[in-house]
PDB file of C-alpha atoms in Angstrom:
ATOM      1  CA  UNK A   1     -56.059  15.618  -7.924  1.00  0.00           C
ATOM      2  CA  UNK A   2     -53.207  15.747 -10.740  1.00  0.00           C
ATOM      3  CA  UNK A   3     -51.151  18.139  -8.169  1.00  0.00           C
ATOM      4  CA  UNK A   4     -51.263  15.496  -5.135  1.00  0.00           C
ATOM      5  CA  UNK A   5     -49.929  12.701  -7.352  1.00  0.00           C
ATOM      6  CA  UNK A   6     -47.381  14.703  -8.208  1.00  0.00           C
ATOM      7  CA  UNK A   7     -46.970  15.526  -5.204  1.00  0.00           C
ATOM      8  CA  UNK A   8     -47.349  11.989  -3.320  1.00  0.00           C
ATOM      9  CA  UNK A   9     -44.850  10.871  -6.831  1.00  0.00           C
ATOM     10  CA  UNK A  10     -42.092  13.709  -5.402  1.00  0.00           C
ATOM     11  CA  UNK A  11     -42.192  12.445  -1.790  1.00  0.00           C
ATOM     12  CA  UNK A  12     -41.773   8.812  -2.740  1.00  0.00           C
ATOM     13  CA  UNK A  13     -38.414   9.874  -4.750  1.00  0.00           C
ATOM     14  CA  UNK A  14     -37.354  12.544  -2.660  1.00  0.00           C
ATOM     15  CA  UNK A  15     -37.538  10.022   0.394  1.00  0.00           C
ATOM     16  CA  UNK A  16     -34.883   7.752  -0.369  1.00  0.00           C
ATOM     17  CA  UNK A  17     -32.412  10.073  -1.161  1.00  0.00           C
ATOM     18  CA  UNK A  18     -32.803  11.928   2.651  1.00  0.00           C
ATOM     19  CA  UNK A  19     -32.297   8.680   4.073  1.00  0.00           C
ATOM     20  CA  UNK A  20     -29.321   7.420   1.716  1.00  0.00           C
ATOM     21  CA  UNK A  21     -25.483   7.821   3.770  1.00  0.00           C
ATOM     22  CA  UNK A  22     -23.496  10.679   2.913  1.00  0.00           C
ATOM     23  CA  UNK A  23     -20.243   9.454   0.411  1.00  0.00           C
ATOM     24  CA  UNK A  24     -17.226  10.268   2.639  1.00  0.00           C
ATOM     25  CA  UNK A  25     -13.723  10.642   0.944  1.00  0.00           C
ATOM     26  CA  UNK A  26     -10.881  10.301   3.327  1.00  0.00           C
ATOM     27  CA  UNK A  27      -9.574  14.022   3.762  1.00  0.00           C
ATOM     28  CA  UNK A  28     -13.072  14.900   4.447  1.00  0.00           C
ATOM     29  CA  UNK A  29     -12.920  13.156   8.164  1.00  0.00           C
ATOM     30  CA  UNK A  30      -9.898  15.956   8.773  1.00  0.00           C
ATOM     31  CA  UNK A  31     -11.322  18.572  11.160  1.00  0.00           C
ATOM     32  CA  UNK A  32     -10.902  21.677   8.611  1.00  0.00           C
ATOM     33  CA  UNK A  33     -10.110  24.476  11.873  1.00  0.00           C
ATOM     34  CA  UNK A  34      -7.250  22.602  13.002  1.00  0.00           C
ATOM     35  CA  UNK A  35      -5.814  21.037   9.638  1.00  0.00           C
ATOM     36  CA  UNK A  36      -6.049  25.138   8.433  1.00  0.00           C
ATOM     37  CA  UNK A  37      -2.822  26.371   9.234  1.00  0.00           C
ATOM     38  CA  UNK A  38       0.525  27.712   7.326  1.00  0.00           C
ATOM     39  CA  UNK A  39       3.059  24.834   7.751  1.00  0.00           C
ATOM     40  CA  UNK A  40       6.576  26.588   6.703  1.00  0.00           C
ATOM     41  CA  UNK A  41       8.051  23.430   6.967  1.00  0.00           C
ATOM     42  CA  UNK A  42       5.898  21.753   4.511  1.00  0.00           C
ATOM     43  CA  UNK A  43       7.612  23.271   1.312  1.00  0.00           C
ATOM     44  CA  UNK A  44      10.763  21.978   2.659  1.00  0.00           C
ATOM     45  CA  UNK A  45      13.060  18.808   0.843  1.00  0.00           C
ATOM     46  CA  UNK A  46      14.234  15.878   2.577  1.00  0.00           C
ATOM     47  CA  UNK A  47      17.791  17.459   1.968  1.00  0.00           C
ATOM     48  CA  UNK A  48      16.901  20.675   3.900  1.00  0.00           C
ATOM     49  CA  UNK A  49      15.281  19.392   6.386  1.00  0.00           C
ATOM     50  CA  UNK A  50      17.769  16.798   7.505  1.00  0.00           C
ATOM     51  CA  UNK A  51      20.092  20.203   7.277  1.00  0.00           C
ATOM     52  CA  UNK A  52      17.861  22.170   9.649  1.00  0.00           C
ATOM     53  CA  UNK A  53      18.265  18.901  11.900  1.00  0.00           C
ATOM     54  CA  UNK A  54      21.688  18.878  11.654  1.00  0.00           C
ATOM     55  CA  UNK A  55      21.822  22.653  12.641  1.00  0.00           C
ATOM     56  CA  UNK A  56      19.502  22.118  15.324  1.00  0.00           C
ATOM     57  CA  UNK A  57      21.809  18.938  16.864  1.00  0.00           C
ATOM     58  CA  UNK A  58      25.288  20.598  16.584  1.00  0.00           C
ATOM     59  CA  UNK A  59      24.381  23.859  18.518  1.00  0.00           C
ATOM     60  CA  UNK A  60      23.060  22.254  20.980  1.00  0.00           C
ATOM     61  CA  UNK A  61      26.540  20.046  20.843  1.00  0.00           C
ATOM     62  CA  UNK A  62      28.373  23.679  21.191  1.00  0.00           C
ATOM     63  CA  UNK A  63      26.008  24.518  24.459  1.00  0.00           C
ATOM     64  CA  UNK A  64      27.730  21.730  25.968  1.00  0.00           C
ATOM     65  CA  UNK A  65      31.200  23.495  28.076  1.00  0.00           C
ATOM     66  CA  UNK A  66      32.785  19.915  27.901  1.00  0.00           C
ATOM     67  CA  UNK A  67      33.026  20.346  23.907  1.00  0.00           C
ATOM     68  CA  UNK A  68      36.538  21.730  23.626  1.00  0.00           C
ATOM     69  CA  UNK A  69      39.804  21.672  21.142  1.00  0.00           C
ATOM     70  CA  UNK A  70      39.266  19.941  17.935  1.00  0.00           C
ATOM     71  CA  UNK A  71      36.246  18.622  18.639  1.00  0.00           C
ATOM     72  CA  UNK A  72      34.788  21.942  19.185  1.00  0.00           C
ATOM     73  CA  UNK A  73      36.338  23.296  15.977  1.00  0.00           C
ATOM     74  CA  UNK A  74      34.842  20.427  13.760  1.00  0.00           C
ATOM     75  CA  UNK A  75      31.685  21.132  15.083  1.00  0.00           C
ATOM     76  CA  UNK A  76      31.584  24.451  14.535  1.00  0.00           C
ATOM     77  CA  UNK A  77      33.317  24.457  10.946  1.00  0.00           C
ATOM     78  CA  UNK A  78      30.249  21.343  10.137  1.00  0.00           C
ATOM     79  CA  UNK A  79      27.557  24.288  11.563  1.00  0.00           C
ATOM     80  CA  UNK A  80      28.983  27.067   8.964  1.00  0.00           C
ATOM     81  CA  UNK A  81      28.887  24.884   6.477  1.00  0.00           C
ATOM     82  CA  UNK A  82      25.175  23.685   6.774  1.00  0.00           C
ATOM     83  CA  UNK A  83      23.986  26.960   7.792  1.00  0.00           C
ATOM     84  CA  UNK A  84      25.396  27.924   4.868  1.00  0.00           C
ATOM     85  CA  UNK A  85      23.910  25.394   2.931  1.00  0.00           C
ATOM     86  CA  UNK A  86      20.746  26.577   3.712  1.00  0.00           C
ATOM     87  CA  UNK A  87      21.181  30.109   3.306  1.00  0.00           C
ATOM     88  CA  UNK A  88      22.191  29.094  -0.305  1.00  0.00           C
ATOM     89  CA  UNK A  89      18.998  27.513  -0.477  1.00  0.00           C
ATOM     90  CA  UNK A  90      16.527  30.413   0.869  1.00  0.00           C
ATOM     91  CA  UNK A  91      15.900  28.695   3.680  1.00  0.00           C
ATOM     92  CA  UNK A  92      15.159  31.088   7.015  1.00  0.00           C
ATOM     93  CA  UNK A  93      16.829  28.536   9.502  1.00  0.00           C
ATOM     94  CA  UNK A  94      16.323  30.422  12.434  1.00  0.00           C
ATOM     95  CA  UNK A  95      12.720  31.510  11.785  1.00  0.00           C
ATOM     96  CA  UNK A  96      12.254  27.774  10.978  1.00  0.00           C
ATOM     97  CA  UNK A  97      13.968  27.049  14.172  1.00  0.00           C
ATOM     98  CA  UNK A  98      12.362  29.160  16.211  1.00  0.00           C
ATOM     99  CA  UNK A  99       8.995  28.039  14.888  1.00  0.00           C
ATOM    100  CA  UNK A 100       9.894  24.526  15.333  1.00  0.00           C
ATOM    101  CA  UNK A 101       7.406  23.439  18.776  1.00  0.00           C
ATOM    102  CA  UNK A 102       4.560  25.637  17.699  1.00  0.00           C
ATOM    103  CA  UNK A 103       4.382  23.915  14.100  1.00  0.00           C
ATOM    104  CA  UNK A 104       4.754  20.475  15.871  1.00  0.00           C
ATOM    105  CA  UNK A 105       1.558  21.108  18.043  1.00  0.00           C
ATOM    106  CA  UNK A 106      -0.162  22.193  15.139  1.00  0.00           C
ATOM    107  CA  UNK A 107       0.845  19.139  13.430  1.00  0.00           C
ATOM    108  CA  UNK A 108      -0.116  16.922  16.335  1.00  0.00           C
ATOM    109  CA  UNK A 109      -3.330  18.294  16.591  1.00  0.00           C
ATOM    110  CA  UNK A 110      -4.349  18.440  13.018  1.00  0.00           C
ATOM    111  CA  UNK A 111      -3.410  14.368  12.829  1.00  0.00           C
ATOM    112  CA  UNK A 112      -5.631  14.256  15.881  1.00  0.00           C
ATOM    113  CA  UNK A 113      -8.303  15.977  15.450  1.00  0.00           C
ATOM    114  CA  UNK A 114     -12.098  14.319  13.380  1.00  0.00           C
ATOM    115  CA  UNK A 115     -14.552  16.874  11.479  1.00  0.00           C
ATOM    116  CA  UNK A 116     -17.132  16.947  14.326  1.00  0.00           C
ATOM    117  CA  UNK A 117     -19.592  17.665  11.676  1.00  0.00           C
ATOM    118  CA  UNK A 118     -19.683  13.872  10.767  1.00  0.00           C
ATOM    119  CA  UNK A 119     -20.339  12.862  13.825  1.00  0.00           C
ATOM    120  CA  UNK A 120     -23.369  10.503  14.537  1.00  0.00           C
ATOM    121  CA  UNK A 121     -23.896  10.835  10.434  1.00  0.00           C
ATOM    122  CA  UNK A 122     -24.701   7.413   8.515  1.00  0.00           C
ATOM    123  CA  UNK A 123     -21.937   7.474   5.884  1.00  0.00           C
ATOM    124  CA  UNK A 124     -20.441   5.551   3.154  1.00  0.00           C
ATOM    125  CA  UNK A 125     -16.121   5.282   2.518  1.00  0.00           C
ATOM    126  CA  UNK A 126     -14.203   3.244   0.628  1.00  0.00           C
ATOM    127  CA  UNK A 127     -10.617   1.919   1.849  1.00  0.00           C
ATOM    128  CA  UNK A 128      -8.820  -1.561   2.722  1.00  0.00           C
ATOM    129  CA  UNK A 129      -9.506  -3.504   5.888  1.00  0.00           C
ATOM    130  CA  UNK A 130      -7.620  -4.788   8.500  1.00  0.00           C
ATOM    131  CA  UNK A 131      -9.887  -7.388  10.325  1.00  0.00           C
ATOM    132  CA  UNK A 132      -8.610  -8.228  13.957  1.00  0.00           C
ATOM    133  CA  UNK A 133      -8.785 -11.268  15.189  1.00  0.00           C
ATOM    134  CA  UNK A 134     -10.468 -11.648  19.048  1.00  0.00           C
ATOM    135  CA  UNK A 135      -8.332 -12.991  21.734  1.00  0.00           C
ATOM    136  CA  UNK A 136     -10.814 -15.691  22.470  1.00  0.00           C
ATOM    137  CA  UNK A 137     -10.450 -16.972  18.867  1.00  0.00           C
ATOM    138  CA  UNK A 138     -14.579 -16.017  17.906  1.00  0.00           C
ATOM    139  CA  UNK A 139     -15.591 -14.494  15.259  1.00  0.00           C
ATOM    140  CA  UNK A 140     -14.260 -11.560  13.518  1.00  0.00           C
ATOM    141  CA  UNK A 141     -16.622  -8.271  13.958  1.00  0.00           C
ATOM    142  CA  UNK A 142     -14.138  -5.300  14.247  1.00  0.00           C
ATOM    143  CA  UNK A 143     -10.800  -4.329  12.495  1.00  0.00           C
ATOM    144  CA  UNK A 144      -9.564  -0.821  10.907  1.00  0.00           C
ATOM    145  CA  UNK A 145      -9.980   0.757   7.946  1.00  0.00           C
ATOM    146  CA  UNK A 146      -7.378   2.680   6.523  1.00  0.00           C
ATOM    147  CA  UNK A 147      -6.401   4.953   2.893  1.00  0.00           C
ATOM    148  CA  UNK A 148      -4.118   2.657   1.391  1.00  0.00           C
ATOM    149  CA  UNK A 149      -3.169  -1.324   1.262  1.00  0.00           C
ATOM    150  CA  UNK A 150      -0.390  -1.908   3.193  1.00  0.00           C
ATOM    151  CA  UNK A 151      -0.474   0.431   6.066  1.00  0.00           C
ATOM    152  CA  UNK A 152       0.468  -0.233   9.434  1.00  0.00           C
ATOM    153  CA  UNK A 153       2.366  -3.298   8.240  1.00  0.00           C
ATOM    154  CA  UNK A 154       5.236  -1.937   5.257  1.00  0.00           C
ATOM    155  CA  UNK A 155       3.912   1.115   5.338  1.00  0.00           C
ATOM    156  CA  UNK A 156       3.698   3.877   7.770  1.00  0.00           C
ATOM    157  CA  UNK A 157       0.512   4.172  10.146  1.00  0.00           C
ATOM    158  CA  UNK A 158      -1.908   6.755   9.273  1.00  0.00           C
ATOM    159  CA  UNK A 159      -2.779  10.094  11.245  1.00  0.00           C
ATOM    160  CA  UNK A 160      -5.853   8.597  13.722  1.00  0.00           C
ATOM    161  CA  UNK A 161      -8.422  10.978  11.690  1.00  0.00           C
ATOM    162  CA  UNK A 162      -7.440   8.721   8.853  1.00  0.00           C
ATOM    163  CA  UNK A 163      -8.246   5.562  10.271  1.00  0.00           C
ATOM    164  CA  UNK A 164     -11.608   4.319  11.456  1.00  0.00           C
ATOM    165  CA  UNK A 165     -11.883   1.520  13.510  1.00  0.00           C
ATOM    166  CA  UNK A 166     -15.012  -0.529  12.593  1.00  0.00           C
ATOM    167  CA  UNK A 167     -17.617  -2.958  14.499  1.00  0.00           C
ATOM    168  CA  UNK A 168     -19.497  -5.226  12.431  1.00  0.00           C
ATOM    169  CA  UNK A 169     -23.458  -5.161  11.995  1.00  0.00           C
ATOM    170  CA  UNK A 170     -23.405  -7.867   8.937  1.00  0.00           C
ATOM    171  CA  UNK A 171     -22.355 -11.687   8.322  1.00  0.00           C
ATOM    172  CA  UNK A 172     -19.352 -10.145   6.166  1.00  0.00           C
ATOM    173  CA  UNK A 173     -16.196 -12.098   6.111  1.00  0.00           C
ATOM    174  CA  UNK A 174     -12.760 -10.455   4.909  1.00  0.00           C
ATOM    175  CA  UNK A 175     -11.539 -12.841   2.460  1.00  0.00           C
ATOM    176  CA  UNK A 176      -7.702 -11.438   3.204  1.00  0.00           C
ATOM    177  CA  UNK A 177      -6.485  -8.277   5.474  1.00  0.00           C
ATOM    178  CA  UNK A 178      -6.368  -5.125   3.258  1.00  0.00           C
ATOM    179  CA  UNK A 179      -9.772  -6.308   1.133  1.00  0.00           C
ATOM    180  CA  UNK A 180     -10.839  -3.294  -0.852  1.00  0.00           C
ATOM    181  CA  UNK A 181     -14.455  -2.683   0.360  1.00  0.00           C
ATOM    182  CA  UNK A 182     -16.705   0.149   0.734  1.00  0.00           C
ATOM    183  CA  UNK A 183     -18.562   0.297   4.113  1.00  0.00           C
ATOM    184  CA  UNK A 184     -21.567   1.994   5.057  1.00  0.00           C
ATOM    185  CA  UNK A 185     -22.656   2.971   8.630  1.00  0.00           C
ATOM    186  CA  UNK A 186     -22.824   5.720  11.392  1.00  0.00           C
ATOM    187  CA  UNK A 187     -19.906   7.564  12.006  1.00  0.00           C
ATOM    188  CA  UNK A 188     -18.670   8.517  15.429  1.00  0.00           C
ATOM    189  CA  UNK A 189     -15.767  10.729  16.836  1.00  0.00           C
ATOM    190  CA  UNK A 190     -14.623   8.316  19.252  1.00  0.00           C
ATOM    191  CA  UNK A 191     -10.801   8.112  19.729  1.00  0.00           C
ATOM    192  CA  UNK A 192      -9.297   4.606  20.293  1.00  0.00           C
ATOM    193  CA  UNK A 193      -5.977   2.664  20.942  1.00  0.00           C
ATOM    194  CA  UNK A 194      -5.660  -0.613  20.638  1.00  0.00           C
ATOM    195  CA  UNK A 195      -2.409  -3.144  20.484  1.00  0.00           C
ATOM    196  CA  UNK A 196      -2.711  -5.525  17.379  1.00  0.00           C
ATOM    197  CA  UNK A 197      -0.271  -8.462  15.766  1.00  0.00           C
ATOM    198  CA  UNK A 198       0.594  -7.998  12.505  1.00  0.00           C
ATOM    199  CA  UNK A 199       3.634  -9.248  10.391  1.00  0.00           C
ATOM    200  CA  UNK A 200       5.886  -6.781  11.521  1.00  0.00           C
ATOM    201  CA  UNK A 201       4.953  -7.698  15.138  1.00  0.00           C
ATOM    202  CA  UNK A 202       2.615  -5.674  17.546  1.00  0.00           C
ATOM    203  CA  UNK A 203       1.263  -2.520  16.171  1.00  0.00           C
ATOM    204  CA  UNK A 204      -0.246   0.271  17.765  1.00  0.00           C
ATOM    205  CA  UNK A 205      -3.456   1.639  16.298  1.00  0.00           C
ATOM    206  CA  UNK A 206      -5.012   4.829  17.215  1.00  0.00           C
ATOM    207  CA  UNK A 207      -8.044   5.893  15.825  1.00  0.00           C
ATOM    208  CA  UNK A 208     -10.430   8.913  15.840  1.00  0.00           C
ATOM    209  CA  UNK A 209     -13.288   7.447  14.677  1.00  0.00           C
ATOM    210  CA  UNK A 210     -15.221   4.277  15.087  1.00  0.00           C
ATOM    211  CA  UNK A 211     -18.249   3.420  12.913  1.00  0.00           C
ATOM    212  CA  UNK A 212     -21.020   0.520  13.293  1.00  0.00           C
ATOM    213  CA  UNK A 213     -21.133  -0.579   9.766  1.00  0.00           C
ATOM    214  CA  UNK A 214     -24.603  -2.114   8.629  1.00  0.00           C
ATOM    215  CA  UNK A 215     -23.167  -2.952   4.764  1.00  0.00           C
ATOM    216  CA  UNK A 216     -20.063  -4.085   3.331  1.00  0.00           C
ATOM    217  CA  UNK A 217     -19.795  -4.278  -0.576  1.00  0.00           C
ATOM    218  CA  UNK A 218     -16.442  -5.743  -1.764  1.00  0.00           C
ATOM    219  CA  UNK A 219     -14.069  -3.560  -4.249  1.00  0.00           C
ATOM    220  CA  UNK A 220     -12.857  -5.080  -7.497  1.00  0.00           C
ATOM    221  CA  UNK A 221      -8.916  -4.895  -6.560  1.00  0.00           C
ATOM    222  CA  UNK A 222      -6.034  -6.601  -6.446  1.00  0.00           C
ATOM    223  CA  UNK A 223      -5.704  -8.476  -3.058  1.00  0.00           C
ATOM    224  CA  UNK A 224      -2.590 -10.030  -3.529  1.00  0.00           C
ATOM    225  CA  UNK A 225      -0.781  -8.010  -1.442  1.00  0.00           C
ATOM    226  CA  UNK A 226      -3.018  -9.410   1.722  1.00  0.00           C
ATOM    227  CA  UNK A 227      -2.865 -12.878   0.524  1.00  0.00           C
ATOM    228  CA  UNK A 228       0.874 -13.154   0.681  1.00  0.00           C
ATOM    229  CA  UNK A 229       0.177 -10.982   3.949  1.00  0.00           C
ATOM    230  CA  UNK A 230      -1.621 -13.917   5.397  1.00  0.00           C
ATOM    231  CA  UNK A 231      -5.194 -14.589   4.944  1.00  0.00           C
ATOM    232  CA  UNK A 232      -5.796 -13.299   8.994  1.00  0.00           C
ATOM    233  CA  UNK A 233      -2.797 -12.242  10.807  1.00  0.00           C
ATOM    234  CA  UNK A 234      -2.617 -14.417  14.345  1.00  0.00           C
ATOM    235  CA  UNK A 235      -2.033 -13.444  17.489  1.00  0.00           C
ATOM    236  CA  UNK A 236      -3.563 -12.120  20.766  1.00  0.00           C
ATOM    237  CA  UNK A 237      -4.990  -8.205  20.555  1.00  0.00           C
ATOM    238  CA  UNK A 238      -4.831  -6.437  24.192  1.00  0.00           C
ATOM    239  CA  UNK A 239      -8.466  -5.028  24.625  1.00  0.00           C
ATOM    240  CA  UNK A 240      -9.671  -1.882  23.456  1.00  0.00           C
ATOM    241  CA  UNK A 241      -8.974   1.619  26.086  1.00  0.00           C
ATOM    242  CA  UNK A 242     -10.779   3.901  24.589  1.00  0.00           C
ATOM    243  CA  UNK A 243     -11.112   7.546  25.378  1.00  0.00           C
ATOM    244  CA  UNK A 244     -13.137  11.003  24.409  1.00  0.00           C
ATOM    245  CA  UNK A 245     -11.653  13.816  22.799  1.00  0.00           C
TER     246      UNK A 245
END
């Protein structure tokens, strides 16, 4: 009798925990095969890499058979010198070069690309909204959420695996665009695209994942930034087109 209520006692603690949602970080929704490979360009400065495009530019200039006299000489003494440059600097500029459209697939799809392993998972992240407005002036139910305050309006976009676009499952209200929450809901690898207003006019948001949230609890953070953002940004959304990886 004492072993089934310890028993019965295990279940009922052990139960909740299988059911909670996974805790999600951001660089955990990066599919690990694709994001796992040796960027050379990576360990590069803005300096040198504005060289290597520089290198890149002018000898395609000196392809060119209209490129003659003085022209031609000042394009070729600029070359030296920034091939030099980089030389000085260890760099391997035509291995780099070379190199240059395989690394950018690579790149493309490791921005792309969700972990399929959290797929159809109920999970719980933490990040800054961007509620969207309908067209028809309703509600608000769906919006983005993304790493950092600030992005996609003064700040760069995201890579789409670090963006989720969410549809709301609870009477939460965004008190101002980039609200520090943490949401909880199942995850799923769906890539979308979708055409939004915001202050630095329309914005276009791709996103692997969407997620059907079922609980919002509110950050403690400064919010400033999205009140003098606007409390909602206005304006008419073009409608989801969605597509499958």
């Amino acid at each position: 009798m004492k072993s089934l209520v310890v028993l019965v006692t295990a279940l009922l603690f052990w139960m909740p925990l299988a059911n909670a949602a996974m805790p999600v970080s951001w660089p955990d929704l990066k599919d690990p095969e694709a994001a796992d490979f040796e960027d050379p360009f990576a360990a590069l400065g803005i300096r040198e890499l504005r060289s290597l495009g520089t290198v890149l530019r002018l000898r395609k200039q000196l392809e060119q058979p209209g490129l003659v006299g003085s022209a031609r000489q000042e394009a070729e003494a600029r070359l030296n010198n920034e091939e030099a440059r980089l030389a000085a600097a260890g760099v391997q500029t035509d291995q780099l070069l070379s190199r240059r459209k395989e690394i950018g697939k690579k790149r493309v799809k490791a921005a792309l690309s969700g972990n399929a392993g959290l797929a159809g998972e109920e999970i719980t992240i933490t990040g800054y909204v961007i509620p969207v407005e309908p067209a028809d002036g309703g509600p608000v139910v769906s919006g983005y959420l993304v790493p950092e305050a600030g992005m996609c309006s003064h700040m760069p976009a995201p890579d789409p695996n670090q963006m989720i676009r969410y549809k709301l499952d609870t009477d939460y209200t965004a008190e101002a665009i980039y609200e520090p929450v943490e949401l909880t809901g199942r995850l799923s690898l769906t890539m979308t695209r979708q055409e939004i207003m915001l202050l630095d006019g329309q914005v276009e948001m791709l996103a692997a994942f969407e997620m059907n949230v079922t609980d919002v609890r509110p950050l403690d953070g400064n919010t400033s930034l999205g009140n003098r953002f606007l409390r909602f940004f206005k304006g008419r959304q073009k409608p989801v087109s969605s597509f499958h990886q």
